[in-house]
Coordinates of C-alpha atoms and ligand atoms in Angstrom, one line a residue:
V1 CA -12.5 7.6 51.9
A2 CA -9.9 10.4 52.9
A3 CA -8.7 12.7 50.4
R4 CA -5.7 11.6 48.6
E5 CA -2.6 13.7 50.1
A6 CA -0.6 13.9 46.8
T7 CA -3.5 14.5 44.3
L8 CA -2.6 16.3 40.3
D9 CA -6.0 17.4 40.4
L10 CA -7.1 21.3 41.2
P11 CA -9.3 22.9 43.2
D12 CA -12.4 24.5 41.4
D13 CA -10.8 28.1 41.1
E14 CA -7.6 26.4 40.2
L15 CA -8.8 25.0 37.2
R16 CA -10.6 27.8 36.2
A17 CA -7.6 29.6 36.1
L18 CA -5.5 27.2 34.3
F19 CA -7.9 27.5 31.7
D20 CA -8.5 30.5 31.0
G21 CA -4.6 31.3 31.5
A22 CA -4.5 28.5 28.7
R23 CA -7.0 30.2 26.8
S24 CA -6.2 33.7 26.5
L25 CA -2.8 32.1 25.2
A26 CA -4.5 29.9 22.5
E27 CA -5.5 32.9 21.1
Q28 CA -2.7 34.8 21.9
E29 CA -1.1 32.3 19.1
I30 CA -3.9 32.1 16.7
R31 CA -3.9 36.3 16.5
A32 CA 0.1 36.3 16.1
A33 CA -0.2 33.7 13.0
R34 CA -2.9 36.3 11.6
G35 CA -0.6 39.2 11.2
G36 CA 2.8 37.8 11.7
P37 CA 5.8 38.2 12.0
I38 CA 7.6 35.0 11.9
F39 CA 9.5 35.2 14.4
A40 CA 9.4 38.1 17.1
E41 CA 13.4 38.3 17.4
P42 CA 15.6 35.8 15.3
P43 CA 16.4 32.3 17.0
S44 CA 19.0 32.2 19.1
A45 CA 20.1 28.8 20.7
E46 CA 21.5 31.0 23.4
R47 CA 18.7 33.4 24.2
L48 CA 16.3 29.8 24.1
A49 CA 19.0 27.6 26.5
A50 CA 18.4 31.2 29.1
L51 CA 14.9 31.2 28.4
I52 CA 14.6 27.2 28.6
D53 CA 17.1 25.4 30.6
E54 CA 16.5 25.3 34.1
D55 CA 17.0 22.3 36.5
L56 CA 14.9 20.0 37.1
P57 CA 11.8 21.4 39.1
V58 CA 11.8 19.9 43.1
E59 CA 9.2 21.8 44.2
G60 CA 6.1 23.3 41.9
E61 CA 5.8 26.9 41.0
P62 CA 2.6 29.2 40.6
L63 CA -0.2 28.8 38.0
A64 CA 0.7 32.3 36.9
D65 CA 4.6 32.2 37.1
L66 CA 4.3 29.0 35.0
L67 CA 1.7 30.5 32.2
D68 CA 4.0 33.7 31.7
S69 CA 6.9 31.3 31.3
C70 CA 5.0 29.2 28.8
G71 CA 3.5 32.6 26.9
E72 CA 7.6 33.5 26.5
V73 CA 8.1 30.2 25.2
L74 CA 5.6 30.1 23.0
A75 CA 6.3 34.0 21.5
A76 CA 9.7 32.4 21.0
G77 CA 8.6 29.9 18.6
R78 CA 8.0 30.3 14.7
R79 CA 4.5 31.5 13.7
T80 CA 2.8 30.3 10.4
A81 CA 1.8 33.9 9.8
P82 CA 0.4 34.3 6.1
A83 CA 3.8 35.1 4.5
F84 CA 5.5 31.8 5.6
F85 CA 6.0 29.9 2.2
G86 CA 8.6 27.7 3.4
Y87 CA 8.1 23.7 3.8
V88 CA 4.5 22.3 4.1
Q89 CA 3.4 24.2 6.7
S90 CA -0.3 25.2 7.5
P91 CA -1.5 27.5 10.2
P92 CA -4.4 25.6 12.2
S93 CA -7.8 26.3 11.9
P94 CA -9.0 27.2 15.3
V95 CA -11.7 24.5 15.0
A96 CA -9.5 22.1 14.9
V97 CA -7.3 23.5 17.8
A98 CA -10.1 23.7 19.7
A99 CA -10.8 19.9 18.8
D100 CA -7.2 19.2 19.9
L101 CA -7.4 20.6 23.3
L102 CA -11.2 18.7 23.7
A103 CA -8.9 15.2 22.4
S104 CA -6.5 15.8 25.1
A105 CA -9.5 16.1 27.8
A106 CA -11.4 13.3 27.3
D107 CA -8.1 11.1 26.5
Q108 CA -10.0 8.7 24.5
N109 CA -6.9 5.5 23.7
V110 CA -8.0 4.6 20.3
T111 CA -6.7 1.4 20.7
A112 CA -10.4 -0.2 19.9
W113 CA -13.9 -0.1 19.9
R114 CA -13.9 -1.7 23.3
S115 CA -11.7 0.9 24.8
A116 CA -13.0 4.1 23.1
P117 CA -16.2 3.1 21.4
A118 CA -17.0 6.2 20.2
A119 CA -13.9 7.7 19.5
T120 CA -13.4 4.7 17.3
Q121 CA -16.2 5.3 15.3
V122 CA -15.5 9.1 15.1
E123 CA -12.0 8.0 13.5
R124 CA -13.8 5.4 10.8
I125 CA -16.2 7.9 9.8
A126 CA -13.4 10.5 9.5
V127 CA -11.3 8.3 7.5
R128 CA -14.2 7.3 5.1
W129 CA -15.1 10.8 4.6
L130 CA -11.5 11.5 3.9
G131 CA -11.9 8.9 0.8
A132 CA -14.6 10.5 -0.4
L133 CA -13.4 14.1 0.0
V134 CA -10.4 12.9 -2.3
G135 CA -12.4 10.9 -4.3
F136 CA -10.2 7.8 -3.7
A137 CA -13.2 6.1 -2.0
D138 CA -16.6 6.6 -0.6
D139 CA -15.8 3.3 2.1
A140 CA -11.9 3.5 2.5
A141 CA -11.0 1.7 5.7
G142 CA -7.3 2.8 7.0
L143 CA -6.5 5.0 10.1
L144 CA -4.7 8.0 11.2
V145 CA -1.4 8.1 11.8
S146 CA 1.3 10.7 13.1
G147 CA 2.0 11.5 9.3
G148 CA 2.9 10.9 5.9
S149 CA 6.0 9.1 7.1
M150 CA 4.1 6.7 9.1
A151 CA 1.5 6.1 6.6
N152 CA 4.0 5.8 3.9
L153 CA 6.0 3.1 6.2
T154 CA 2.6 1.2 7.4
A155 CA 1.3 1.2 3.5
L156 CA 5.1 -0.8 2.8
L157 CA 4.8 -2.7 5.3
I158 CA 0.8 -3.7 4.2
A159 CA 2.2 -3.5 0.5
L160 CA 5.1 -6.3 1.8
R161 CA 3.0 -9.0 4.2
A162 CA 0.3 -8.8 0.6
A163 CA 3.2 -10.2 -1.6
T164 CA 5.3 -12.5 0.9
D165 CA 5.4 -14.4 3.8
P166 CA 6.8 -12.6 7.3
D167 CA 9.4 -14.8 7.5
A168 CA 10.8 -14.9 3.8
D169 CA 14.1 -13.0 2.7
R170 CA 13.4 -9.6 1.7
R171 CA 16.3 -9.2 -0.2
L172 CA 15.5 -9.1 -3.7
L173 CA 11.9 -7.7 -2.9
T174 CA 12.2 -4.6 -4.6
A175 CA 9.7 -1.1 -4.5
Y176 CA 9.8 1.5 -7.5
A177 CA 9.3 5.4 -6.9
S178 CA 10.7 8.5 -8.6
V179 CA 13.6 10.2 -7.6
E180 CA 11.8 13.4 -6.7
T181 CA 9.9 10.7 -4.1
H182 CA 9.6 11.8 -0.6
F183 CA 12.6 10.8 1.6
S184 CA 10.5 9.3 4.1
V185 CA 9.7 6.5 1.0
A186 CA 13.4 5.5 1.1
K187 CA 13.3 5.2 4.9
A188 CA 10.6 3.0 5.3
A189 CA 12.1 0.7 2.6
G190 CA 15.3 0.7 4.6
T191 CA 13.2 0.1 7.8
L192 CA 11.4 -2.9 6.4
G193 CA 14.8 -4.2 4.6
V194 CA 13.6 -4.0 0.7
R195 CA 15.4 -2.5 -2.0
L196 CA 13.8 0.5 -3.5
R197 CA 14.6 1.5 -6.7
S198 CA 14.6 5.3 -7.5
V199 CA 13.1 6.2 -11.0
A200 CA 14.2 9.0 -13.6
V201 CA 11.6 12.2 -14.2
D202 CA 10.6 14.1 -16.8
P203 CA 11.3 17.9 -17.3
A204 CA 8.1 18.3 -14.9
Q205 CA 9.5 16.3 -12.3
R206 CA 7.0 13.6 -13.1
V207 CA 8.2 9.9 -13.1
D208 CA 9.4 8.6 -16.5
P209 CA 6.7 5.3 -17.0
R210 CA 8.8 4.2 -19.8
A211 CA 12.2 4.3 -17.5
L212 CA 9.9 2.9 -14.8
R213 CA 8.8 -0.1 -17.1
A214 CA 12.1 -0.7 -18.2
A215 CA 13.5 -0.6 -15.0
I216 CA 10.7 -3.5 -13.6
A217 CA 12.0 -5.2 -16.7
E218 CA 16.1 -5.1 -15.7
D219 CA 15.0 -6.3 -12.4
R220 CA 12.9 -9.0 -13.1
A221 CA 15.4 -10.5 -16.2
A222 CA 17.9 -10.1 -12.7
G223 CA 16.6 -12.0 -10.7
L224 CA 14.7 -9.3 -8.2
Q225 CA 11.1 -9.6 -7.0
P226 CA 9.2 -6.5 -7.9
F227 CA 6.5 -6.1 -5.3
C228 CA 5.0 -2.2 -5.0
L229 CA 5.0 0.5 -7.2
I230 CA 4.3 4.4 -5.0
G231 CA 3.7 6.8 -7.0
S232 CA 3.7 10.4 -6.0
A233 CA 0.6 12.7 -5.7
G234 CA 2.2 16.4 -5.2
T235 CA 6.0 15.8 -4.4
V236 CA 6.9 18.0 -1.7
A237 CA 10.0 19.6 -3.7
T238 CA 8.1 20.8 -6.8
G239 CA 4.6 20.2 -6.3
A240 CA 4.9 17.4 -9.6
V241 CA 1.7 15.2 -9.7
D242 CA 3.2 11.9 -11.4
P243 CA 1.3 10.0 -13.8
L244 CA -1.4 8.3 -11.6
D245 CA -3.4 6.9 -14.1
E246 CA -0.7 5.1 -16.2
L247 CA 0.8 4.0 -13.0
A248 CA -2.1 2.2 -12.1
G249 CA -2.0 0.5 -15.1
I250 CA 1.6 -0.6 -15.1
A251 CA 0.8 -1.7 -11.2
A252 CA -1.8 -3.6 -12.8
D253 CA 0.0 -5.2 -15.5
E254 CA 2.6 -6.3 -13.1
S255 CA 1.1 -7.2 -10.1
L256 CA 2.3 -4.7 -8.0
W257 CA 0.9 -3.2 -4.7
Y258 CA 0.3 0.3 -5.9
H259 CA 0.7 2.8 -3.3
V260 CA 0.1 6.7 -3.9
D261 CA 2.0 9.1 -1.2
G262 CA -0.4 12.3 -1.5
A263 CA 0.2 13.6 2.2
Y264 CA 1.5 16.7 0.7
G265 CA -1.3 17.2 -2.4
A266 CA -4.0 14.7 -1.9
L267 CA -6.0 16.9 -0.3
A268 CA -6.1 19.1 -3.3
A269 CA -8.1 16.6 -5.1
A270 CA -11.3 17.9 -3.4
D271 CA -11.2 21.4 -5.3
P272 CA -12.8 20.4 -8.4
A273 CA -10.4 22.5 -10.5
S274 CA -7.7 20.4 -9.3
R275 CA -9.1 16.8 -9.4
P276 CA -8.2 15.7 -13.2
T277 CA -4.8 16.2 -12.0
F278 CA -4.8 13.1 -9.9
A279 CA -6.8 11.1 -12.2
G280 CA -6.0 7.5 -11.5
M281 CA -5.4 8.4 -8.3
E282 CA -8.9 6.2 -6.9
R283 CA -7.0 3.1 -8.7
A284 CA -4.6 2.8 -6.1
D285 CA -4.5 0.5 -3.0
S286 CA -3.5 2.6 -0.4
L287 CA -3.1 5.9 -0.4
A288 CA -1.0 8.8 2.3
L289 CA -2.3 11.8 3.2
D290 CA -1.7 14.3 5.5
P291 CA -4.7 16.5 7.6
H292 CA -2.1 17.9 9.4
K293 CA -1.0 20.0 5.8
W294 CA -4.2 20.3 3.5
L295 CA -6.9 20.0 5.8
Y296 CA -5.2 22.9 8.4
A297 CA -5.4 20.5 11.6
P298 CA -2.9 20.9 14.2
V299 CA 0.1 18.3 13.8
D300 CA 0.1 15.6 14.3
C301 CA -2.5 13.8 12.1
G302 CA -1.6 11.9 8.9
A303 CA -3.9 9.1 7.2
L304 CA -3.8 5.7 5.3
L305 CA -6.5 4.8 3.3
V306 CA -6.7 1.5 1.8
R307 CA -9.0 -0.2 -0.2
D308 CA -9.0 -3.4 1.3
A309 CA -9.3 -3.4 5.0
T310 CA -8.5 -7.2 4.8
A311 CA -4.8 -6.7 3.3
G312 CA -4.4 -4.2 6.2
M313 CA -5.7 -7.0 9.0
R314 CA -3.5 -9.7 7.0
A315 CA -0.3 -7.3 7.6
F316 CA -0.9 -7.1 11.6
G317 CA -1.1 -10.3 13.1
A318 CA -4.8 -11.5 12.2
D319 CA -4.9 -14.8 10.8
A320 CA -6.5 -15.5 7.4
G321 CA -9.7 -17.3 9.3
E322 CA -9.9 -14.5 12.1
Y323 CA -10.1 -11.4 10.0
V324 CA -12.8 -12.9 7.5
R325 CA -15.1 -13.6 10.8
V326 CA -14.1 -10.0 12.4
L327 CA -15.4 -7.9 9.4
S328 CA -18.8 -9.7 8.8
G329 CA -20.0 -10.5 12.0
A330 CA -20.9 -8.1 14.5
E331 CA -18.1 -6.0 13.1
A332 CA -18.2 -2.5 14.7
E333 CA -18.2 -3.7 18.0
S334 CA -14.7 -6.7 17.4
F335 CA -13.4 -3.8 15.5
A336 CA -9.5 -2.6 16.5
F337 CA -7.0 -0.5 15.3
W338 CA -3.9 -2.7 16.2
D339 CA -5.1 -4.8 13.9
H340 CA -4.7 -2.0 10.5
G341 CA -1.8 -0.3 12.1
L342 CA 1.8 -0.4 13.8
E343 CA 0.6 2.0 17.1
L344 CA -1.5 0.5 19.9
S345 CA -2.1 3.7 22.2
R346 CA -2.9 6.2 19.6
R347 CA -4.3 10.0 20.5
F348 CA -8.0 11.1 19.6
R349 CA -6.6 12.7 15.9
A350 CA -9.9 12.0 14.4
L351 CA -11.8 14.6 16.4
K352 CA -10.2 17.4 14.7
V353 CA -11.0 16.0 11.3
W354 CA -14.2 15.1 11.8
M355 CA -14.7 19.1 13.8
T356 CA -12.8 20.5 10.6
L357 CA -14.7 18.8 8.1
R358 CA -18.5 19.6 10.0
Y359 CA -17.7 23.1 10.7
H360 CA -16.6 24.3 7.5
G361 CA -17.8 21.3 4.5
T362 CA -16.0 20.5 1.8
R363 CA -17.1 23.0 -0.2
R364 CA -15.0 26.0 2.1
I365 CA -12.2 23.8 2.6
A366 CA -12.0 23.2 -1.5
A367 CA -12.5 26.7 -2.2
A368 CA -9.3 27.5 0.9
I369 CA -7.1 24.9 -1.3
A370 CA -8.1 26.2 -4.5
E371 CA -7.4 30.0 -3.0
D372 CA -4.0 28.5 -1.9
I373 CA -3.5 27.2 -5.6
A374 CA -4.4 30.2 -6.7
M375 CA -1.6 32.1 -4.9
A376 CA 1.2 30.0 -6.1
S377 CA 0.1 30.8 -9.9
Q378 CA 0.0 34.7 -8.9
L379 CA 3.4 34.0 -7.5
A380 CA 4.5 32.5 -11.2
E381 CA 3.2 35.4 -12.7
L382 CA 5.1 37.9 -10.9
V383 CA 8.4 36.0 -11.3
R384 CA 7.6 35.6 -15.0
G385 CA 7.4 39.3 -15.5
A386 CA 10.4 40.2 -13.1
E387 CA 13.4 40.9 -14.9
D388 CA 15.5 39.8 -12.1
M389 CA 13.3 36.6 -11.2
E390 CA 13.9 33.2 -12.9
L391 CA 11.3 30.6 -12.6
L392 CA 12.6 27.1 -12.2
A393 CA 9.6 24.8 -12.2
G394 CA 5.9 24.9 -11.4
P395 CA 4.1 26.3 -10.5
A396 CA 2.7 22.9 -9.7
L397 CA -0.1 22.6 -7.1
S398 CA 0.8 25.1 -4.5
I399 CA 4.1 25.4 -4.9
C400 CA 6.2 27.6 -6.8
C401 CA 10.2 27.4 -7.0
F402 CA 12.4 30.1 -8.5
R403 CA 15.4 31.7 -8.2
H404 CA 16.6 35.5 -8.1
R405 CA 19.1 35.9 -11.0
P406 CA 20.1 39.9 -11.4
P407 CA 21.4 41.0 -14.8
G408 CA 24.7 39.9 -15.3
M409 CA 25.5 37.6 -12.8
P410 CA 27.2 34.4 -14.3
E411 CA 25.0 30.8 -14.4
A412 CA 27.9 29.6 -12.0
E413 CA 27.7 32.3 -9.2
L414 CA 23.7 31.9 -9.0
D415 CA 23.6 28.7 -6.4
R416 CA 25.7 30.7 -4.4
H417 CA 24.0 34.0 -4.4
N418 CA 20.2 32.1 -3.6
E419 CA 21.8 30.5 -1.1
R420 CA 23.1 33.6 0.8
L421 CA 20.0 35.1 0.0
L422 CA 18.2 32.5 1.2
D423 CA 20.0 32.5 4.4
T424 CA 19.7 36.1 5.1
L425 CA 16.2 35.9 4.7
Q426 CA 15.5 32.8 6.8
R427 CA 16.8 35.2 9.5
D428 CA 15.0 38.4 8.5
G429 CA 11.6 37.0 10.0
R430 CA 9.5 39.4 7.4
V431 CA 8.5 36.3 4.9
Y432 CA 10.1 32.8 5.0
L433 CA 10.7 30.7 2.6
S434 CA 12.9 27.0 2.3
N435 CA 14.8 25.7 -0.7
A436 CA 14.4 22.6 -3.5
S437 CA 16.9 21.5 -5.9
V438 CA 15.7 21.8 -9.3
A439 CA 18.0 19.8 -11.8
G440 CA 20.8 20.6 -10.1
R441 CA 19.8 24.1 -9.5
L442 CA 19.3 25.6 -5.8
A443 CA 15.5 27.2 -6.0
L444 CA 13.9 29.4 -3.8
R445 CA 10.8 27.1 -3.1
A446 CA 7.5 28.8 -2.2
C447 CA 4.5 27.0 -1.3
V448 CA 1.1 27.9 -0.1
T449 CA -1.1 26.1 2.7
N450 CA -2.0 28.9 4.4
F451 CA -6.0 30.3 4.4
R452 CA -4.5 33.8 5.3
T453 CA -1.8 34.1 2.7
T454 CA -3.2 36.8 0.4
P455 CA -2.0 38.4 -2.7
A456 CA -0.3 41.5 -0.7
D457 CA 1.5 39.2 0.9
V458 CA 2.9 37.2 -2.1
E459 CA 4.0 40.2 -3.5
R460 CA 5.8 41.2 -1.0
L461 CA 7.6 38.1 -0.7
V462 CA 9.0 39.3 -4.0
D463 CA 10.0 42.6 -2.9
V464 CA 11.7 41.3 0.4
V465 CA 13.7 38.7 -2.1
R466 CA 14.6 41.4 -4.5
E467 CA 15.7 43.8 -1.2
V468 CA 17.7 40.8 0.4
G469 CA 18.7 39.7 -2.8
A470 CA 20.2 42.9 -3.4
A471 CA 21.9 43.3 0.5
V472 CA 23.7 40.2 0.0
R473 CA 25.2 40.5 -3.3
R474 CA 28.9 40.4 -3.7
P475 CA 30.3 43.3 -5.4
Ligands
PLP1 C1 5.0 15.9 4.5 C2 5.3 14.4 3.1 C3 5.8 13.2 3.7 C4 5.9 13.1 5.0 O1 4.8 13.5 6.2 P1 5.1 13.9 7.4 O2 3.5 14.0 7.7 O3 5.8 14.8 7.9 O4 5.4 12.9 8.2 C5 5.9 12.5 3.2 N1 5.3 13.1 1.9 C6 5.3 13.8 1.1 C7 4.9 14.1 -0.2 C8 5.2 15.0 2.2 O5 4.6 16.2 1.8

């Protein structure tokens, strides 16, 4: 057979040069994330446009030029350096980075066992391991998804199908979650056309169970149909963990599907010292957690764990007879992820979870998480001991919310002062914080999900906040 003229394959020496170049860029990224800075230069839309916006190339370019440009683009990005305390952003562990490269090379489309037998088996064991790791279940079913948002949407859809027929009127169906719940839950409810009632929290930002019971009773009396309760295992603003066991009791009393959003926090249940905080999480019908947050996997990788695999199958198409048959017979070989979630073509995300857990083991992962939590406690201690800082919430899990409070500055000016401080600090590049609203006050929010962050980075954070705070202060 004559060779194709327009093959996209590479000769062996070019292939080697490509992967040598890519490997050296990957190593450079990992080294850059070890030290910082967070930005090589303050980000500027103009500079990025000059670097990136070119005409659609009609002819290809030499590999060396392309790798150079790629290096420049990577260098212009934000690095999750040890002093990056914003959002919930972990750097990837090197093992998981390599796993993602291998997943792309093998390019298994993990739709079903028939299409990707080994990858399907790896994903099913990875899901079980995640369930065991956080004490949810040793035999959890479920699947990996793009992240917590997709996990929450999938869970709400399963809950909806467990409560009602596909063609039923959804307008009366009501889900419950605290006002501190991640906005992806409201998005999911909106997507599905169901109501979401926001419930008040206590002073520690945990849902108030009495307010929750009252809301459900009031809605029932008004003719609404409560169907789902969502608890937070680590809110994104302050790290608050709802009273998960009490919520499980309420869900049972009220016959509601009980979903726990642990996208940020649930993996901290791997840490024996933190496990008691999550008591009751194991009673959930479904649990969202994000390996791309606290399992240090590169994006994207979320997980939805479910206690009863047949609930997912009921939601995603298989009729009653079919799912019972499939789960009993030659189960492994007839298994299809399309029966358990929304996506058909799916990336081999499980490889990075599987390789991370095998290489490091759960003891090391739990210790890394525990150390992240210790950094947030250290920050809270420094804030408590500083005359010009005020602790606003926590520390809870690995989040600490505080603000700069120069002696003598009136309360009414503090929000604006801290906003200016944050804006300047985010462009500064030495350290990075995000913001949160705590009881109506603007907080500087630090979150540690970085196995490279040390006590010295935490001290530097406080110093830089103080320095920038002085600089932006209006006389
Ligand atoms: C991050 C987060 C989400 C959304 O997860 P993505 O992976 O970004 O889609 C949902 N809930 C909580 C509590 C989170 O921290």
